[in-house]
Short mmCIF file of C-alpha atoms in Angstrom, two decimals:
data_model
loop_
_atom_site.label_atom_id
_atom_site.label_comp_id
_atom_site.label_asym_id
_atom_site.label_seq_id
_atom_site.Cartn_x
_atom_site.Cartn_y
_atom_site.Cartn_z
CA UNK A 11 18.06 14.58 37.86
CA UNK A 12 17.57 12.58 34.66
CA UNK A 13 20.75 11.86 33.49
CA UNK A 14 21.31 10.38 37.67
CA UNK A 15 18.41 8.30 36.86
CA UNK A 16 19.23 6.65 33.37
CA UNK A 17 23.10 6.10 34.91
CA UNK A 18 21.91 4.00 37.85
CA UNK A 19 18.93 1.84 35.71
CA UNK A 20 21.45 0.70 33.51
CA UNK A 21 23.78 -0.21 36.36
CA UNK A 22 20.79 -2.16 37.81
CA UNK A 23 20.31 -3.86 34.47
CA UNK A 24 24.02 -4.90 34.13
CA UNK A 25 24.10 -6.70 37.26
CA UNK A 26 20.63 -8.66 36.01
CA UNK A 27 22.01 -9.06 32.77
CA UNK A 28 19.81 -12.28 32.39
CA UNK A 29 16.22 -10.32 33.85
CA UNK A 30 17.38 -7.54 31.02
CA UNK A 31 17.99 -10.01 28.21
CA UNK A 32 14.88 -11.84 29.16
CA UNK A 33 12.97 -8.72 29.12
CA UNK A 34 14.54 -7.61 25.80
CA UNK A 35 13.85 -9.98 23.53
CA UNK A 36 10.24 -10.65 24.98
CA UNK A 37 9.62 -6.73 24.14
CA UNK A 38 11.76 -7.02 21.07
CA UNK A 39 9.25 -10.28 19.74
CA UNK A 40 6.07 -8.53 20.03
CA UNK A 41 6.97 -4.93 19.16
CA UNK A 42 8.74 -6.95 15.59
CA UNK A 43 5.16 -8.25 14.66
CA UNK A 44 3.52 -5.36 15.74
CA UNK A 45 6.11 -3.48 13.18
CA UNK A 46 5.62 -5.69 10.68
CA UNK A 47 1.99 -5.37 10.99
CA UNK A 48 1.71 -1.70 10.93
CA UNK A 49 4.13 -2.19 7.52
CA UNK A 50 1.43 -4.27 6.15
CA UNK A 51 -1.36 -2.24 7.03
CA UNK A 52 -0.10 0.89 5.69
CA UNK A 53 1.43 -0.15 2.52
CA UNK A 54 -2.49 -1.71 2.04
CA UNK A 55 -4.02 1.75 3.05
CA UNK A 56 -1.58 3.24 0.69
CA UNK A 57 -2.93 2.38 -2.92
CA UNK A 58 -2.83 4.90 -5.94
CA UNK A 59 -2.88 7.58 -3.49
CA UNK A 60 -0.12 9.36 -5.02
CA UNK A 61 -2.61 11.10 -7.81
CA UNK A 62 -3.41 13.86 -6.81
CA UNK A 63 -7.13 13.71 -8.39
CA UNK A 64 -8.03 10.09 -6.27
CA UNK A 65 -10.70 11.59 -4.57
CA UNK A 66 -12.50 12.56 -7.98
CA UNK A 67 -11.63 9.69 -9.94
CA UNK A 68 -13.97 7.29 -10.42
CA UNK A 69 -14.05 3.88 -12.42
CA UNK A 70 -17.17 2.91 -14.65
CA UNK A 71 -18.30 -0.55 -14.66
CA UNK A 72 -21.26 -2.87 -15.44
CA UNK A 73 -23.88 -3.79 -13.22
CA UNK A 74 -25.27 -7.16 -14.66
CA UNK A 75 -28.92 -8.13 -13.70
CA UNK A 76 -29.46 -11.83 -13.66
CA UNK A 77 -31.51 -14.66 -11.61
CA UNK A 78 -29.16 -14.57 -8.47
CA UNK A 79 -29.33 -10.26 -8.23
CA UNK A 80 -26.99 -7.87 -9.54
CA UNK A 81 -22.96 -8.34 -9.93
CA UNK A 82 -20.78 -5.90 -10.95
CA UNK A 83 -17.87 -5.95 -13.14
CA UNK A 84 -15.10 -3.74 -13.99
CA UNK A 85 -15.16 -4.54 -17.54
CA UNK A 86 -16.76 -2.35 -20.00
CA UNK A 87 -18.04 -1.86 -23.47
CA UNK A 88 -15.48 -0.51 -26.17
CA UNK A 89 -16.97 2.31 -26.98
CA UNK A 90 -17.98 3.30 -23.79
CA UNK A 91 -15.47 6.49 -23.66
CA UNK A 92 -16.47 8.03 -26.63
CA UNK A 93 -20.04 8.39 -25.44
CA UNK A 94 -19.25 9.16 -22.16
CA UNK A 95 -17.49 12.43 -23.07
CA UNK A 96 -20.25 13.21 -25.95
CA UNK A 97 -22.82 13.02 -23.63
CA UNK A 98 -21.69 13.99 -20.34
CA UNK A 99 -19.20 17.02 -21.77
CA UNK A 100 -19.48 18.78 -17.78
CA UNK A 101 -16.70 15.60 -17.10
CA UNK A 102 -13.27 17.18 -16.60
CA UNK A 103 -11.50 13.90 -18.52
CA UNK A 104 -12.72 10.21 -19.57
CA UNK A 105 -10.41 7.62 -20.62
CA UNK A 106 -10.23 4.39 -21.03
CA UNK A 107 -7.18 1.29 -20.51
CA UNK A 108 -7.54 -1.86 -22.10
CA UNK A 109 -5.09 -5.16 -20.50
CA UNK A 110 -3.42 -6.50 -23.26
CA UNK A 111 -1.64 -9.96 -20.94
CA UNK A 112 0.25 -12.33 -23.08
CA UNK A 113 1.17 -10.01 -26.05
CA UNK A 114 4.59 -10.87 -27.95
CA UNK A 115 7.15 -8.09 -28.94
CA UNK A 116 10.51 -7.98 -31.13
CA UNK A 117 13.27 -5.63 -31.13
CA UNK A 118 15.69 -5.65 -34.37
CA UNK A 119 15.56 -6.85 -37.72
CA UNK A 120 17.51 -10.15 -38.97
CA UNK A 121 17.29 -8.30 -42.42
CA UNK A 122 19.85 -5.20 -41.35
CA UNK A 123 21.66 -7.92 -39.19
CA UNK A 124 20.62 -7.48 -36.14
CA UNK A 125 20.26 -9.39 -33.41
CA UNK A 126 16.46 -10.22 -32.89
CA UNK A 127 15.37 -10.26 -28.77
CA UNK A 128 12.21 -11.49 -28.50
CA UNK A 129 9.70 -9.99 -25.39
CA UNK A 130 6.15 -11.74 -23.51
CA UNK A 131 4.59 -8.79 -21.71
CA UNK A 132 1.57 -9.64 -19.28
CA UNK A 133 1.60 -5.87 -17.82
CA UNK A 134 1.08 -5.01 -21.30
CA UNK A 135 -2.35 -2.23 -22.29
CA UNK A 136 -4.09 0.55 -24.43
CA UNK A 137 -4.45 3.34 -23.32
CA UNK A 138 -6.10 6.81 -24.24
CA UNK A 139 -3.99 10.05 -23.82
CA UNK A 140 -6.51 11.19 -21.52
CA UNK A 141 -5.01 8.73 -19.13
CA UNK A 142 -1.81 10.10 -18.04
CA UNK A 143 -3.77 13.57 -17.68
CA UNK A 144 -5.96 11.36 -14.99
CA UNK A 145 -3.20 9.24 -13.47
CA UNK A 146 -0.02 10.82 -11.84
CA UNK A 147 2.71 8.19 -13.09
CA UNK A 148 5.52 9.43 -13.70
CA UNK A 149 7.62 10.57 -16.58
CA UNK A 150 11.14 10.39 -17.91
CA UNK A 151 10.62 11.38 -21.32
CA UNK A 152 8.23 12.16 -24.10
CA UNK A 153 5.17 14.07 -23.35
CA UNK A 154 1.98 12.99 -21.93
CA UNK A 155 -0.49 15.05 -23.57
CA UNK A 156 0.60 13.59 -27.04
CA UNK A 157 3.16 10.33 -26.39
CA UNK A 158 -0.10 8.24 -26.98
CA UNK A 159 -2.45 11.05 -29.26
CA UNK A 160 -1.15 8.72 -32.32
CA UNK A 161 -1.69 5.14 -33.71
CA UNK A 162 0.92 2.59 -33.76
CA UNK A 163 3.04 4.68 -30.29
CA UNK A 164 4.24 3.01 -27.46
CA UNK A 165 5.06 4.13 -23.81
CA UNK A 166 7.51 1.93 -21.81
CA UNK A 167 8.68 2.21 -18.19
CA UNK A 168 12.44 2.59 -17.06
CA UNK A 169 12.61 -1.05 -16.88
CA UNK A 170 10.91 -2.00 -19.60
CA UNK A 171 13.03 -0.06 -22.10
CA UNK A 172 16.07 -1.27 -20.33
CA UNK A 173 15.11 -4.81 -20.90
CA UNK A 174 14.27 -4.01 -24.97
CA UNK A 175 17.35 -1.81 -25.31
CA UNK A 176 19.89 -1.81 -22.74
CA UNK A 177 19.95 1.35 -21.81
CA UNK A 178 16.26 3.38 -21.51
CA UNK A 179 17.94 6.90 -22.50
CA UNK A 180 18.48 4.77 -25.56
CA UNK A 181 14.53 4.17 -26.71
CA UNK A 182 12.87 7.26 -27.89
CA UNK A 183 12.55 6.64 -31.38
CA UNK A 184 13.55 2.98 -31.99
CA UNK A 185 10.49 0.77 -33.17
CA UNK A 186 9.09 -2.55 -30.83
CA UNK A 187 7.04 -4.81 -33.57
CA UNK A 188 3.93 -6.12 -32.14
CA UNK A 189 3.26 -9.90 -32.67
CA UNK A 190 5.11 -9.61 -35.57
CA UNK A 191 2.33 -7.45 -37.82
CA UNK A 192 2.99 -4.23 -36.54
CA UNK A 193 5.59 -1.62 -35.77
CA UNK A 194 4.76 0.52 -32.72
CA UNK A 195 7.31 3.88 -32.21
CA UNK A 196 8.25 4.35 -28.89
CA UNK A 197 7.31 8.10 -27.94
CA UNK A 198 8.06 8.06 -24.38
CA UNK A 199 9.19 6.33 -20.63
CA UNK A 200 7.82 6.19 -17.71
CA UNK A 201 9.07 6.09 -14.12
CA UNK A 202 8.60 2.52 -12.82
CA UNK A 203 4.95 2.56 -11.58
CA UNK A 204 5.16 2.03 -7.43
CA UNK A 205 4.41 -1.08 -5.61
CA UNK A 206 0.98 0.51 -4.38
CA UNK A 207 -0.97 1.02 -7.24
CA UNK A 208 -3.59 -1.55 -8.66
CA UNK A 209 -3.25 -0.57 -12.45
CA UNK A 210 0.82 -1.63 -12.75
CA UNK A 211 2.32 -0.66 -15.92
CA UNK A 212 5.16 -1.77 -18.28
CA UNK A 213 4.16 -0.96 -21.81
CA UNK A 214 1.36 1.23 -22.84
CA UNK A 215 0.29 1.13 -26.60
CA UNK A 216 -1.90 4.23 -28.27
CA UNK A 217 -5.80 3.19 -27.82
CA UNK A 218 -5.78 5.00 -31.31
CA UNK A 219 -4.21 1.55 -32.55
CA UNK A 220 -7.12 -0.57 -31.94
CA UNK A 221 -9.20 2.30 -33.60
CA UNK A 222 -7.39 1.38 -37.03
CA UNK A 223 -9.28 -0.63 -39.98
CA UNK A 224 -6.75 -3.56 -39.54
CA UNK A 225 -6.83 -3.22 -35.35
CA UNK A 226 -7.58 -6.38 -33.34
CA UNK A 227 -10.90 -4.84 -32.21
CA UNK A 228 -11.90 -2.92 -35.07
CA UNK A 229 -15.30 -4.50 -35.19
CA UNK A 230 -16.33 -3.79 -31.44
CA UNK A 231 -15.59 0.06 -31.93
CA UNK A 232 -19.40 0.29 -32.00
CA UNK A 233 -20.77 -2.62 -30.43
CA UNK A 234 -22.75 -1.23 -26.85
CA UNK A 235 -24.21 -5.08 -26.11
CA UNK A 236 -20.14 -7.37 -25.47
CA UNK A 237 -18.54 -6.48 -22.27
CA UNK A 238 -14.76 -6.93 -22.48
CA UNK A 239 -13.51 -7.63 -18.74
CA UNK A 240 -10.00 -6.22 -19.26
CA UNK A 241 -11.43 -2.70 -21.15
CA UNK A 242 -11.46 0.12 -18.07
CA UNK A 243 -13.26 3.45 -18.12
CA UNK A 244 -12.50 5.82 -15.67
CA UNK A 245 -13.83 9.34 -15.15
CA UNK A 246 -13.38 12.25 -13.22
CA UNK A 247 -16.39 13.93 -11.76
CA UNK A 248 -16.68 17.79 -11.12
CA UNK A 249 -17.34 19.25 -7.31
CA UNK A 250 -20.58 20.03 -8.51
CA UNK A 251 -21.90 16.69 -9.54
CA UNK A 252 -21.72 13.65 -7.29
CA UNK A 253 -21.72 10.06 -7.90
CA UNK A 254 -25.14 9.11 -6.74
CA UNK A 255 -26.42 11.73 -9.14
CA UNK A 256 -24.11 10.40 -11.91
CA UNK A 257 -25.26 7.05 -11.56
CA UNK A 258 -28.63 8.15 -11.61
CA UNK A 259 -28.00 9.56 -15.04
CA UNK A 260 -26.35 6.41 -15.69
CA UNK A 261 -29.77 4.83 -15.91
CA UNK A 262 -30.50 7.50 -19.11
CA UNK A 263 -27.01 6.78 -20.60
CA UNK A 264 -27.82 3.25 -20.96
CA UNK A 265 -31.39 3.29 -22.31
CA UNK A 266 -29.74 5.57 -25.09
CA UNK A 267 -26.56 3.67 -26.38
CA UNK A 268 -27.45 0.06 -25.38
CA UNK A 269 -30.34 -2.65 -27.05
CA UNK A 270 -33.52 -2.78 -25.20
CA UNK A 271 -32.71 -6.55 -24.10
CA UNK A 272 -29.61 -4.86 -22.81
CA UNK A 273 -30.81 -1.99 -21.25
CA UNK A 274 -31.01 -4.13 -17.48
CA UNK A 275 -27.31 -4.07 -17.55
CA UNK A 276 -26.33 -1.22 -16.97
CA UNK A 277 -23.25 1.24 -15.77
CA UNK A 278 -22.44 2.07 -12.06
CA UNK A 279 -19.56 3.83 -10.41
CA UNK A 280 -17.26 3.01 -8.06
CA UNK A 281 -14.64 5.21 -6.54
CA UNK A 282 -10.77 4.89 -6.91
CA UNK A 283 -10.12 4.84 -3.27
CA UNK A 284 -12.57 1.98 -2.67
CA UNK A 285 -11.05 -0.40 -5.75
CA UNK A 286 -8.38 -2.24 -3.73
CA UNK A 287 -10.47 -2.99 -0.66
CA UNK A 288 -13.37 -4.91 -2.98
CA UNK A 289 -12.15 -8.38 -3.45
CA UNK A 290 -15.55 -8.93 -5.50
CA UNK A 291 -14.33 -6.59 -8.17
CA UNK A 292 -10.93 -7.42 -10.12
CA UNK A 293 -8.11 -4.88 -10.05
CA UNK A 294 -5.38 -5.33 -12.95
CA UNK A 295 -2.48 -5.50 -10.40
CA UNK A 296 -4.97 -8.43 -8.84
CA UNK A 297 -3.89 -7.63 -5.60
CA UNK A 298 -7.36 -6.27 -3.55
CA UNK A 299 -7.02 -6.73 0.34
CA UNK A 300 -10.55 -6.07 2.30
CA UNK A 301 -11.11 -3.44 5.04
CA UNK A 302 -11.74 -6.13 7.51
CA UNK A 303 -8.75 -8.18 6.76
CA UNK A 304 -6.88 -4.50 8.02
CA UNK A 305 -8.86 -3.91 10.81
CA UNK A 306 -8.71 -7.92 12.05
CA UNK A 307 -4.61 -7.79 11.76
CA UNK A 308 -4.39 -4.60 13.54
CA UNK A 309 -6.40 -5.88 16.41
CA UNK A 310 -4.07 -8.58 16.80
CA UNK A 311 -0.71 -6.18 16.46
CA UNK A 312 -2.22 -4.31 19.59
CA UNK A 313 -2.74 -7.54 20.97
CA UNK A 314 0.74 -9.26 20.57
CA UNK A 315 2.06 -5.61 22.01
CA UNK A 316 -0.12 -5.85 24.91
CA UNK A 317 0.75 -9.49 26.08
CA UNK A 318 4.22 -8.60 25.38
CA UNK A 319 3.79 -5.81 27.73
CA UNK A 320 1.85 -8.37 30.09
CA UNK A 321 5.20 -10.47 30.47
CA UNK A 322 7.10 -7.57 31.03
CA UNK A 323 4.32 -7.09 33.81
CA UNK A 324 4.79 -10.19 35.33
CA UNK A 325 8.44 -10.60 34.99
CA UNK A 326 9.41 -6.93 36.67
CA UNK A 327 6.84 -8.02 39.55
CA UNK A 328 8.44 -11.45 39.80
CA UNK A 329 11.91 -9.43 40.57
CA UNK A 330 10.00 -6.98 43.04
CA UNK A 331 11.46 -9.50 46.27
CA UNK A 332 14.84 -9.59 45.00
CA UNK A 333 15.10 -5.74 45.14
CA UNK A 334 12.56 -4.89 48.23
CA UNK A 335 16.28 -4.38 50.04
CA UNK A 336 17.46 -2.06 47.47
CA UNK A 337 14.13 -0.40 47.72
CA UNK A 338 14.13 -0.03 51.43
CA UNK A 339 17.60 1.92 51.48
CA UNK A 340 16.66 4.15 49.08
CA UNK A 341 13.31 5.59 51.11
CA UNK A 342 15.76 5.45 54.32
CA UNK A 343 18.80 7.57 52.70
CA UNK A 344 15.32 9.93 51.93
CA UNK A 345 13.90 9.29 48.64
CA UNK A 346 10.35 9.48 48.08
CA UNK A 347 7.99 7.72 46.41
CA UNK A 348 7.65 9.39 42.91
CA UNK A 349 11.54 9.41 42.23
CA UNK A 350 11.70 5.90 43.14
CA UNK A 351 8.26 5.49 40.46
CA UNK A 352 11.37 7.67 38.04
CA UNK A 353 14.19 5.01 38.65
CA UNK A 354 11.96 1.91 37.67
CA UNK A 355 10.54 3.96 34.81
CA UNK A 356 14.04 4.70 33.55
CA UNK A 357 14.86 0.90 33.49
CA UNK A 358 12.14 0.68 31.50
CA UNK A 359 12.55 3.03 29.24
CA UNK A 360 15.73 1.96 28.41
CA UNK A 361 15.08 -1.84 28.05
CA UNK A 362 12.29 -0.52 25.65
CA UNK A 363 15.04 0.96 23.87
CA UNK A 364 17.16 -1.74 23.47
CA UNK A 365 13.95 -3.63 22.62
CA UNK A 366 12.96 -1.71 19.50
CA UNK A 367 15.85 -1.57 18.07
CA UNK A 368 16.32 -5.13 18.24
CA UNK A 369 12.58 -5.47 16.69
CA UNK A 370 13.71 -3.52 13.47
CA UNK A 371 16.84 -5.73 12.91
CA UNK A 372 14.50 -8.48 13.54
CA UNK A 373 12.06 -6.83 11.15
CA UNK A 374 14.15 -6.44 8.66
CA UNK A 375 15.24 -10.24 8.93
CA UNK A 376 11.25 -11.26 8.60
CA UNK A 377 10.58 -8.95 5.37
CA UNK A 378 11.52 -10.77 2.56
CA UNK A 379 9.57 -14.01 3.92
CA UNK A 380 6.41 -11.59 4.63
CA UNK A 381 6.97 -10.04 1.21
CA UNK A 382 7.34 -13.69 -0.53
CA UNK A 383 4.46 -15.33 1.36
CA UNK A 384 1.65 -12.51 0.70
CA UNK A 385 3.21 -11.04 -2.41
CA UNK A 386 3.76 -8.37 -1.98
CA UNK A 387 6.40 -5.66 -1.67
CA UNK A 388 7.63 -3.98 1.21
CA UNK A 389 10.61 -2.05 1.09
CA UNK A 390 13.21 -2.75 3.25
CA UNK A 391 14.10 1.10 4.23
CA UNK A 392 11.61 2.05 6.04
CA UNK A 393 13.35 3.52 8.93
CA UNK A 394 12.99 6.58 6.41
CA UNK A 395 9.88 6.92 6.36
CA UNK A 396 8.69 9.72 8.76
CA UNK A 397 5.67 7.82 9.18
CA UNK A 398 7.35 4.58 10.91
CA UNK A 399 9.50 6.80 12.93
CA UNK A 400 6.62 8.29 14.63
CA UNK A 401 4.88 5.05 14.93
CA UNK A 402 8.03 3.84 16.40
CA UNK A 403 8.48 6.43 19.19
CA UNK A 404 4.61 6.25 20.80
CA UNK A 405 5.19 2.67 20.70
CA UNK A 406 8.96 3.61 23.32
CA UNK A 407 6.27 5.62 24.84
CA UNK A 408 3.70 3.37 25.26
CA UNK A 409 5.46 0.38 25.86
CA UNK A 410 7.34 2.10 28.54
CA UNK A 411 4.27 3.67 30.42
CA UNK A 412 2.64 0.16 29.97
CA UNK A 413 5.10 -2.03 30.84
CA UNK A 414 6.70 0.02 33.62
CA UNK A 415 4.04 2.05 35.48
CA UNK A 416 2.39 -1.05 37.32
CA UNK A 417 5.86 -2.74 38.88
CA UNK A 418 7.37 0.41 39.79
CA UNK A 419 4.02 1.14 41.49
CA UNK A 420 4.33 -2.11 43.42
CA UNK A 421 8.09 -1.76 44.16
CA UNK A 422 8.13 2.50 44.90
CA UNK A 423 4.92 0.76 47.70
CA UNK A 424 7.46 -1.43 49.69
CA UNK A 425 7.47 -0.77 53.83
CA UNK A 426 10.95 0.49 53.78
CA UNK A 427 11.22 -1.84 57.35
CA UNK A 428 9.78 -4.86 55.76
CA UNK A 429 11.96 -4.33 52.45
CA UNK A 430 15.23 -4.22 54.51
CA UNK A 431 13.91 -7.21 56.29
CA UNK A 432 13.81 -9.02 52.50
CA UNK A 433 9.82 -9.40 53.22
CA UNK A 434 7.13 -7.25 51.51
CA UNK A 435 3.85 -6.38 53.41
CA UNK A 436 0.82 -6.47 51.23
CA UNK A 437 0.20 -2.79 53.31
CA UNK A 438 1.42 0.20 50.53
CA UNK A 439 2.85 3.32 51.75
CA UNK A 440 2.83 6.43 50.10
#
């Protein structure tokens, strides 16, 4: 029976190619827009969700008090991590990371007759080894627990190692010269960080390097007053310690370590899962996206899909008069209203399937422009995502029912005698 419905529906669409083409195009544009919005929402809500400890990771920021109120900053003093470890031994992990953007690196030694290559890197950081025990960035070579435990060591991502040495497999043990004054030994290779992280890494130097007496920030290691905007501290809270309780404990921590004149500038937790949505506080990736904006564009996507369905309904209803004789003949030959509804729903399903396929093609074409416009990195291989396939399946079902049910109800309700005379009576028969 279903096969017959589909076969008949296909024949009807082939006889009305212009009508089918207009409906398919209209639906495809609406579905494509909805699909692109879904991809944006999916991307923006996935930031740093791949870390297994994500629900327990918090950033410790500085809460500044001033005449115009309180202001939260992600920056912290340099000694904060060591202070937290000593005062709160119950913390599972404490780690700092310090962005060192605009730093310069050199490969090769002219004294040995080697060609010299110079690089500038903005996504460069100092980090403690605990950082990679807290965050689940993938490793290709080296031990994440010890790779950054010694001074003058560095970890590179796969692409960065390839850029420096031609092949990342050859990078371990090699030397990179930093700012023409310090040699760094490559002790690990990271997988390229995914685009959906607010901590994009390319080059990470051991935090122990700045703790050397000739380190760039050695004089600030005991300074609790100076706050560095790119120096961030993260903690993993145990299950029995709530963020509210820890924020209260931080007040005593501030009084203990900061001079009295600066005690009003306290510390406060910010959940990792909230960082991406707070546009008032910086993240290393520089790409925040508020939850309000996500809600707005989600509503726009739903609205565009509804508009496409309404247009389909209008066209299908306008086509009703041209199909009144067909309905009359079917009723005279014994078709009941349920069968007619199924027939017209089948036609809508075929149109929707074609529209979704066309929408996928339109979305693929628009994706590079969208990435450039929004400065994001949506993958073109989205059809391999089971969540997206489930979304498209839902769209097919919803659009088919929403667009097809009312026209099917109208067409199947024609009076057979009036329909054979090509007239549509206002009275409906069941």
